[in-house]
CSV table of C-alpha atoms and ligand atoms in Angstrom, one decimal:
chain,number,residue,atom,x,y,z
Q,1,MET,CA,-5.4,-1.0,-18.9
Q,2,GLY,CA,-1.9,-0.8,-17.7
Q,3,GLU,CA,0.8,-3.3,-18.5
Q,4,SER,CA,0.6,-6.9,-17.2
Q,5,PRO,CA,2.1,-7.4,-13.8
Q,6,ALA,CA,5.9,-7.7,-13.5
Q,7,ILE,CA,6.5,-10.8,-11.3
Q,8,LYS,CA,9.9,-11.1,-9.8
Q,9,VAL,CA,11.1,-13.9,-7.5
Q,10,PHE,CA,14.0,-13.6,-5.1
Q,11,PRO,CA,15.8,-16.4,-3.3
Q,12,LYS,CA,15.6,-14.6,0.1
Q,13,LYS,CA,13.7,-11.7,1.6
Q,14,VAL,CA,16.9,-9.7,1.9
Q,15,ALA,CA,17.3,-9.8,-1.9
Q,16,LEU,CA,13.7,-8.7,-2.4
Q,17,ASP,CA,14.2,-5.8,0.0
Q,18,VAL,CA,17.3,-4.7,-1.8
Q,19,PHE,CA,15.4,-4.7,-5.1
Q,20,ALA,CA,12.3,-3.0,-3.7
Q,21,ALA,CA,14.4,-0.3,-2.0
Q,22,ALA,CA,16.3,0.5,-5.2
Q,23,THR,CA,13.2,0.5,-7.3
Q,24,ILE,CA,11.4,2.9,-4.9
Q,25,LEU,CA,14.5,5.1,-4.7
Q,26,GLU,CA,14.6,5.3,-8.5
Q,27,LEU,CA,10.9,6.1,-8.8
Q,28,ALA,CA,11.1,8.7,-6.0
Q,29,ILE,CA,14.0,10.5,-7.7
Q,30,SER,CA,12.3,10.5,-11.1
Q,31,ALA,CA,9.0,11.7,-9.7
Q,32,ALA,CA,10.8,14.5,-7.7
Q,33,ASN,CA,12.8,15.5,-10.8
Q,34,ALA,CA,9.8,15.4,-13.2
Q,35,ARG,CA,7.0,16.8,-11.0
Q,36,GLY,CA,8.7,18.1,-7.8
Q,37,ILE,CA,6.7,15.7,-5.6
Q,38,PHE,CA,6.7,12.0,-4.8
Q,39,HIS,CA,3.4,10.5,-3.5
Q,40,PHE,CA,4.2,7.3,-1.6
Q,41,VAL,CA,1.5,5.0,0.0
Q,42,LEU,CA,2.8,2.8,2.8
Q,43,SER,CA,1.3,-0.6,3.8
Q,44,GLY,CA,0.9,-2.2,7.2
Q,45,GLY,CA,1.7,-5.8,8.1
Q,46,GLY,CA,5.1,-7.2,9.1
Q,47,THR,CA,6.5,-7.7,5.6
Q,48,PRO,CA,7.6,-4.1,4.9
Q,49,ASP,CA,9.4,-3.5,8.2
Q,50,SER,CA,12.8,-4.5,6.9
Q,51,LEU,CA,12.2,-2.5,3.7
Q,52,TYR,CA,11.3,0.6,5.7
Q,53,GLU,CA,14.5,0.2,7.8
Q,54,ARG,CA,16.5,-0.2,4.6
Q,55,LEU,CA,15.0,3.0,3.1
Q,56,ALA,CA,16.1,4.8,6.3
Q,57,SER,CA,19.7,3.5,6.1
Q,58,SER,CA,22.7,4.2,4.1
Q,59,PRO,CA,23.1,4.3,1.1
Q,60,ILE,CA,19.4,5.0,0.4
Q,61,VAL,CA,18.7,7.5,3.1
Q,62,GLU,CA,21.3,10.0,1.7
Q,63,ARG,CA,19.9,9.8,-1.8
Q,64,PHE,CA,16.1,9.8,-1.2
Q,65,PRO,CA,14.2,13.0,-2.0
Q,66,TRP,CA,12.7,13.2,1.5
Q,67,GLU,CA,11.7,16.9,1.2
Q,68,ALA,CA,9.6,16.2,-1.9
Q,69,SER,CA,8.0,13.1,-0.5
Q,70,HIS,CA,4.5,12.8,0.8
Q,71,PHE,CA,3.4,9.7,2.8
Q,72,TYR,CA,0.0,8.1,2.9
Q,73,TRP,CA,-1.4,4.7,4.1
Q,74,GLY,CA,-3.3,2.1,2.2
Q,75,ASP,CA,-5.2,1.1,5.3
Q,76,GLU,CA,-5.3,1.6,9.0
Q,77,ARG,CA,-6.6,-0.2,12.0
Q,78,ALA,CA,-9.1,1.7,14.2
Q,79,VAL,CA,-6.6,2.4,17.0
Q,80,PRO,CA,-4.9,5.6,18.2
Q,81,PRO,CA,-1.5,6.3,16.5
Q,82,ILE,CA,0.4,5.5,19.7
Q,83,GLU,CA,-0.9,2.0,19.9
Q,84,VAL,CA,0.8,-1.2,18.8
Q,85,GLY,CA,-1.2,-2.3,15.8
Q,86,SER,CA,-1.3,1.2,14.3
Q,87,ASN,CA,0.1,1.1,10.8
Q,88,TYR,CA,1.1,4.8,11.3
Q,89,ARG,CA,3.1,3.9,14.4
Q,90,GLN,CA,4.8,1.0,12.7
Q,91,ALA,CA,6.0,3.2,9.8
Q,92,HIS,CA,6.9,6.0,12.1
Q,93,GLU,CA,9.1,3.7,14.2
Q,94,THR,CA,10.8,2.0,11.3
Q,95,LEU,CA,11.1,4.8,8.8
Q,96,LEU,CA,9.6,8.2,9.3
Q,97,SER,CA,11.2,9.0,12.7
Q,98,LYS,CA,14.6,8.3,11.2
Q,99,VAL,CA,14.5,10.4,8.0
Q,100,PRO,CA,14.2,14.1,7.3
Q,101,ALA,CA,10.6,13.9,6.1
Q,102,ASN,CA,8.5,17.0,6.4
Q,103,GLU,CA,5.9,16.5,9.1
Q,104,ALA,CA,3.3,18.4,7.0
Q,105,ASN,CA,3.7,15.8,4.3
Q,106,ILE,CA,2.8,12.8,6.5
Q,107,HIS,CA,-0.8,12.2,5.9
Q,108,ARG,CA,-2.0,9.6,8.3
Q,109,ILE,CA,-5.4,7.9,8.6
Q,110,LYS,CA,-6.9,8.9,11.9
Q,111,GLY,CA,-7.5,5.5,13.5
Q,112,GLU,CA,-8.6,7.2,16.7
Q,113,LEU,CA,-11.8,8.3,15.1
Q,114,ASN,CA,-14.7,5.9,14.4
Q,115,PRO,CA,-14.0,4.3,11.0
Q,116,GLN,CA,-16.8,6.2,9.1
Q,117,GLN,CA,-15.4,9.6,10.3
Q,118,ALA,CA,-11.9,8.5,9.7
Q,119,ALA,CA,-12.7,7.5,6.1
Q,120,GLU,CA,-14.4,10.9,5.5
Q,121,ASP,CA,-11.5,12.8,7.1
Q,122,TYR,CA,-9.0,10.9,5.0
Q,123,ALA,CA,-10.9,11.5,1.8
Q,124,ASN,CA,-10.7,15.2,2.6
Q,125,GLN,CA,-7.0,15.0,3.3
Q,126,LEU,CA,-6.5,13.3,-0.1
Q,127,LEU,CA,-8.6,16.0,-1.8
Q,128,GLU,CA,-6.4,18.7,-0.3
Q,129,GLN,CA,-3.4,17.0,-1.9
Q,130,ALA,CA,-5.1,16.6,-5.3
Q,131,LYS,CA,-4.5,18.8,-8.3
Q,132,PRO,CA,-7.4,21.1,-9.2
Q,133,GLY,CA,-10.3,19.1,-10.7
Q,134,PHE,CA,-9.2,15.8,-9.1
Q,135,ASP,CA,-10.4,14.1,-5.9
Q,136,TRP,CA,-7.0,12.6,-4.8
Q,137,PRO,CA,-3.4,12.8,-5.8
Q,138,ARG,CA,-2.1,10.3,-8.4
Q,139,PHE,CA,0.2,8.1,-6.3
Q,140,ASP,CA,3.7,7.4,-7.6
Q,141,VAL,CA,4.1,4.2,-5.5
Q,142,VAL,CA,1.6,2.1,-3.6
Q,143,LEU,CA,3.0,-0.7,-1.4
Q,144,LEU,CA,0.6,-3.5,-0.7
Q,145,GLY,CA,0.8,-6.8,1.3
Q,146,VAL,CA,-1.2,-9.9,0.9
Q,147,GLY,CA,-2.8,-12.0,3.7
Q,148,ALA,CA,-2.8,-15.8,3.6
Q,149,ASP,CA,-6.6,-15.5,2.9
Q,150,GLY,CA,-5.9,-13.3,-0.1
Q,151,HIS,CA,-6.8,-9.9,1.5
Q,152,THR,CA,-4.9,-6.8,0.6
Q,153,ALA,CA,-4.9,-3.5,2.4
Q,154,SER,CA,-8.2,-3.9,4.3
Q,155,LEU,CA,-10.1,-5.4,1.3
Q,156,PHE,CA,-11.2,-8.7,2.6
Q,157,PRO,CA,-12.6,-11.7,0.6
Q,158,GLY,CA,-16.3,-12.3,0.4
Q,159,LEU,CA,-17.4,-9.2,2.3
Q,160,GLU,CA,-18.9,-7.2,-0.5
Q,161,ASN,CA,-21.2,-8.3,-3.3
Q,162,GLN,CA,-21.9,-5.0,-4.9
Q,163,GLU,CA,-20.2,-2.7,-7.4
Q,164,GLU,CA,-16.8,-1.4,-6.5
Q,165,PRO,CA,-17.1,1.5,-4.1
Q,166,LYS,CA,-16.8,4.9,-5.9
Q,167,GLN,CA,-15.4,6.7,-2.9
Q,168,PRO,CA,-11.6,6.5,-2.4
Q,169,VAL,CA,-11.7,5.6,1.3
Q,170,MET,CA,-14.1,3.3,3.1
Q,171,PRO,CA,-14.7,2.1,6.7
Q,172,VAL,CA,-14.4,-1.6,7.1
Q,173,THR,CA,-16.6,-2.6,10.0
Q,174,ALA,CA,-18.0,-5.9,8.7
Q,175,HIS,CA,-17.3,-8.9,10.9
Q,176,TYR,CA,-14.5,-10.9,9.5
Q,177,GLY,CA,-13.2,-14.2,10.8
Q,178,GLY,CA,-15.7,-13.9,13.7
Q,179,ARG,CA,-14.6,-10.5,14.9
Q,180,PRO,CA,-15.2,-6.9,13.8
Q,181,ALA,CA,-12.5,-5.8,11.4
Q,182,ASN,CA,-12.7,-2.1,12.4
Q,183,ARG,CA,-10.4,-0.7,9.9
Q,184,ILE,CA,-10.2,2.0,7.3
Q,185,SER,CA,-9.1,1.2,3.8
Q,186,LEU,CA,-8.4,2.9,0.5
Q,187,THR,CA,-10.4,1.3,-2.3
Q,188,PRO,CA,-9.5,-0.1,-5.7
Q,189,VAL,CA,-10.6,3.1,-7.5
Q,190,ILE,CA,-7.8,5.1,-5.9
Q,191,PHE,CA,-5.2,2.3,-5.8
Q,192,ASN,CA,-5.8,1.6,-9.5
Q,193,SER,CA,-5.1,5.2,-10.5
Q,194,ALA,CA,-1.5,4.9,-9.2
Q,195,ARG,CA,1.6,5.0,-11.4
Q,196,ASN,CA,3.2,2.0,-9.6
Q,197,ILE,CA,1.7,-0.6,-7.3
Q,198,ILE,CA,4.2,-3.0,-5.6
Q,199,PHE,CA,3.0,-6.1,-3.8
Q,200,LEU,CA,5.5,-7.4,-1.4
Q,201,VAL,CA,4.8,-11.0,-0.4
Q,202,THR,CA,7.0,-13.5,1.4
Q,203,GLY,CA,6.5,-16.9,3.1
Q,204,VAL,CA,5.0,-20.3,2.3
Q,205,ASP,CA,1.7,-19.4,4.0
Q,206,LYS,CA,1.0,-16.9,1.2
Q,207,ALA,CA,1.9,-19.3,-1.7
Q,208,SER,CA,-1.7,-20.4,-2.4
Q,209,ALA,CA,-3.1,-16.8,-2.2
Q,210,VAL,CA,-0.4,-15.6,-4.7
Q,211,ALA,CA,-1.1,-18.5,-7.1
Q,212,ALA,CA,-4.9,-18.0,-6.8
Q,213,SER,CA,-4.5,-14.3,-7.4
Q,214,LEU,CA,-2.2,-14.4,-10.4
Q,215,GLU,CA,-3.2,-17.7,-12.1
Q,216,GLY,CA,-6.5,-18.7,-10.6
Q,217,GLU,CA,-10.0,-18.0,-11.9
Q,218,TYR,CA,-11.0,-14.3,-11.9
Q,219,VAL,CA,-13.3,-13.9,-8.9
Q,220,PRO,CA,-12.4,-10.5,-7.6
Q,221,LEU,CA,-14.8,-10.4,-4.7
Q,222,GLN,CA,-13.3,-13.6,-3.4
Q,223,LYS,CA,-9.8,-12.6,-4.2
Q,224,PRO,CA,-9.3,-8.9,-3.4
Q,225,THR,CA,-5.9,-8.7,-5.0
Q,226,GLN,CA,-7.6,-9.3,-8.3
Q,227,ARG,CA,-9.4,-5.9,-7.8
Q,228,ILE,CA,-6.0,-4.2,-8.0
Q,229,ARG,CA,-5.4,-3.5,-11.7
Q,230,ALA,CA,-3.5,-0.4,-12.5
Q,231,GLN,CA,-5.5,1.6,-15.1
Q,232,ASN,CA,-2.5,3.3,-16.6
Q,233,GLY,CA,0.4,2.1,-14.5
Q,234,GLN,CA,2.6,-0.8,-13.6
Q,235,VAL,CA,1.9,-3.5,-11.0
Q,236,PHE,CA,4.9,-5.4,-9.5
Q,237,TRP,CA,4.7,-8.6,-7.6
Q,238,LEU,CA,7.9,-9.0,-5.6
Q,239,LEU,CA,8.0,-12.5,-4.1
Q,240,ASP,CA,10.4,-14.7,-2.3
Q,241,GLU,CA,10.7,-18.4,-3.5
Q,242,ALA,CA,8.4,-19.6,-0.7
Q,243,ALA,CA,5.6,-17.3,-1.7
Q,244,ALA,CA,6.1,-18.1,-5.4
Q,245,GLY,CA,6.1,-21.8,-4.7
Q,246,GLN,CA,2.7,-22.6,-6.2
Q,247,LEU,CA,3.0,-20.5,-9.4
Q,248,SER,CA,3.3,-22.6,-12.5
Q,249,ASN,CA,4.0,-20.0,-15.2
Q,250,LEU,CA,7.2,-18.2,-14.2
Y,301,LIG,C1,-2.6,-4.4,7.6
Y,301,LIG,C2,-2.3,-4.5,6.1
Y,301,LIG,C3,-2.6,-5.9,5.5
Y,301,LIG,C4,-1.2,-6.6,5.4
Y,301,LIG,C5,-1.4,-8.1,5.1
Y,301,LIG,C6,-0.1,-8.8,5.1
Y,301,LIG,O1,-2.8,-3.4,8.0
Y,301,LIG,O2,-2.5,-5.5,8.2
Y,301,LIG,O3,-2.1,-3.5,5.4
Y,301,LIG,O4,-3.2,-5.9,4.3
Y,301,LIG,O5,-0.4,-6.0,4.4
Y,301,LIG,O6,-2.2,-8.6,6.1
Y,301,LIG,O7,0.5,-8.7,6.4
Y,301,LIG,P1,1.9,-9.3,6.7
Y,301,LIG,O8,2.9,-8.5,6.0
Y,301,LIG,O9,2.0,-9.1,8.2
Y,301,LIG,O10,1.9,-10.7,6.3
């Protein structure tokens, strides 16, 4: 197993963003120097917007190895890329349209396809980026958010009761909260092979999910964040004080 999670608490979201941006920059530079490539998985949700804007602004934007960077998504909603609600559109607006990223290195999940087809297409895209003998690239940084119900990416609580999926990408069409989820998600097997996984969590409404995940009983099917355990990498939990409010062992 990788090391235990590094938990960091910041007084305000802005301080969390400053730390996250500096950490990602450092990891990107060292990946580009060591391997000539930086594999970066973006998340959806509102939490990373200000981080994406920070990465696209001075003094980070001038130092970031954009040419060497490849972008992926941890999950996507089943909507076309031009629609509000598309995780690709969100990252494009806040980050990718503002930086000299190479279009060919932007690997989006095709939300316009049906989720099963989109999952198969994305597994193929990941295979194309893999080293010979592997099914996907080893990600350098995976960003993840957490919902108040404890979901992460599109891994929802209580939807599955079988073994972890073996495939790296899955359609999520089960009804959740009374409506079809209709999403596509990467699965723990691929997330857990990453070098670094960074949870970004802010706000009091997430406090109980954070405490349950980090200090509660181990029930991974009910608490999807507990399915994220880097095999040979580092997990970071970057929290504001509100989200950390129910943790007792800091
Ligand atoms: C998505 C996500 C999802 C998100 C959490 C937190 O596509 O919605 O990837 O897992 O990260 O729901 O969302 P917020 O950042 O908006 O609280």
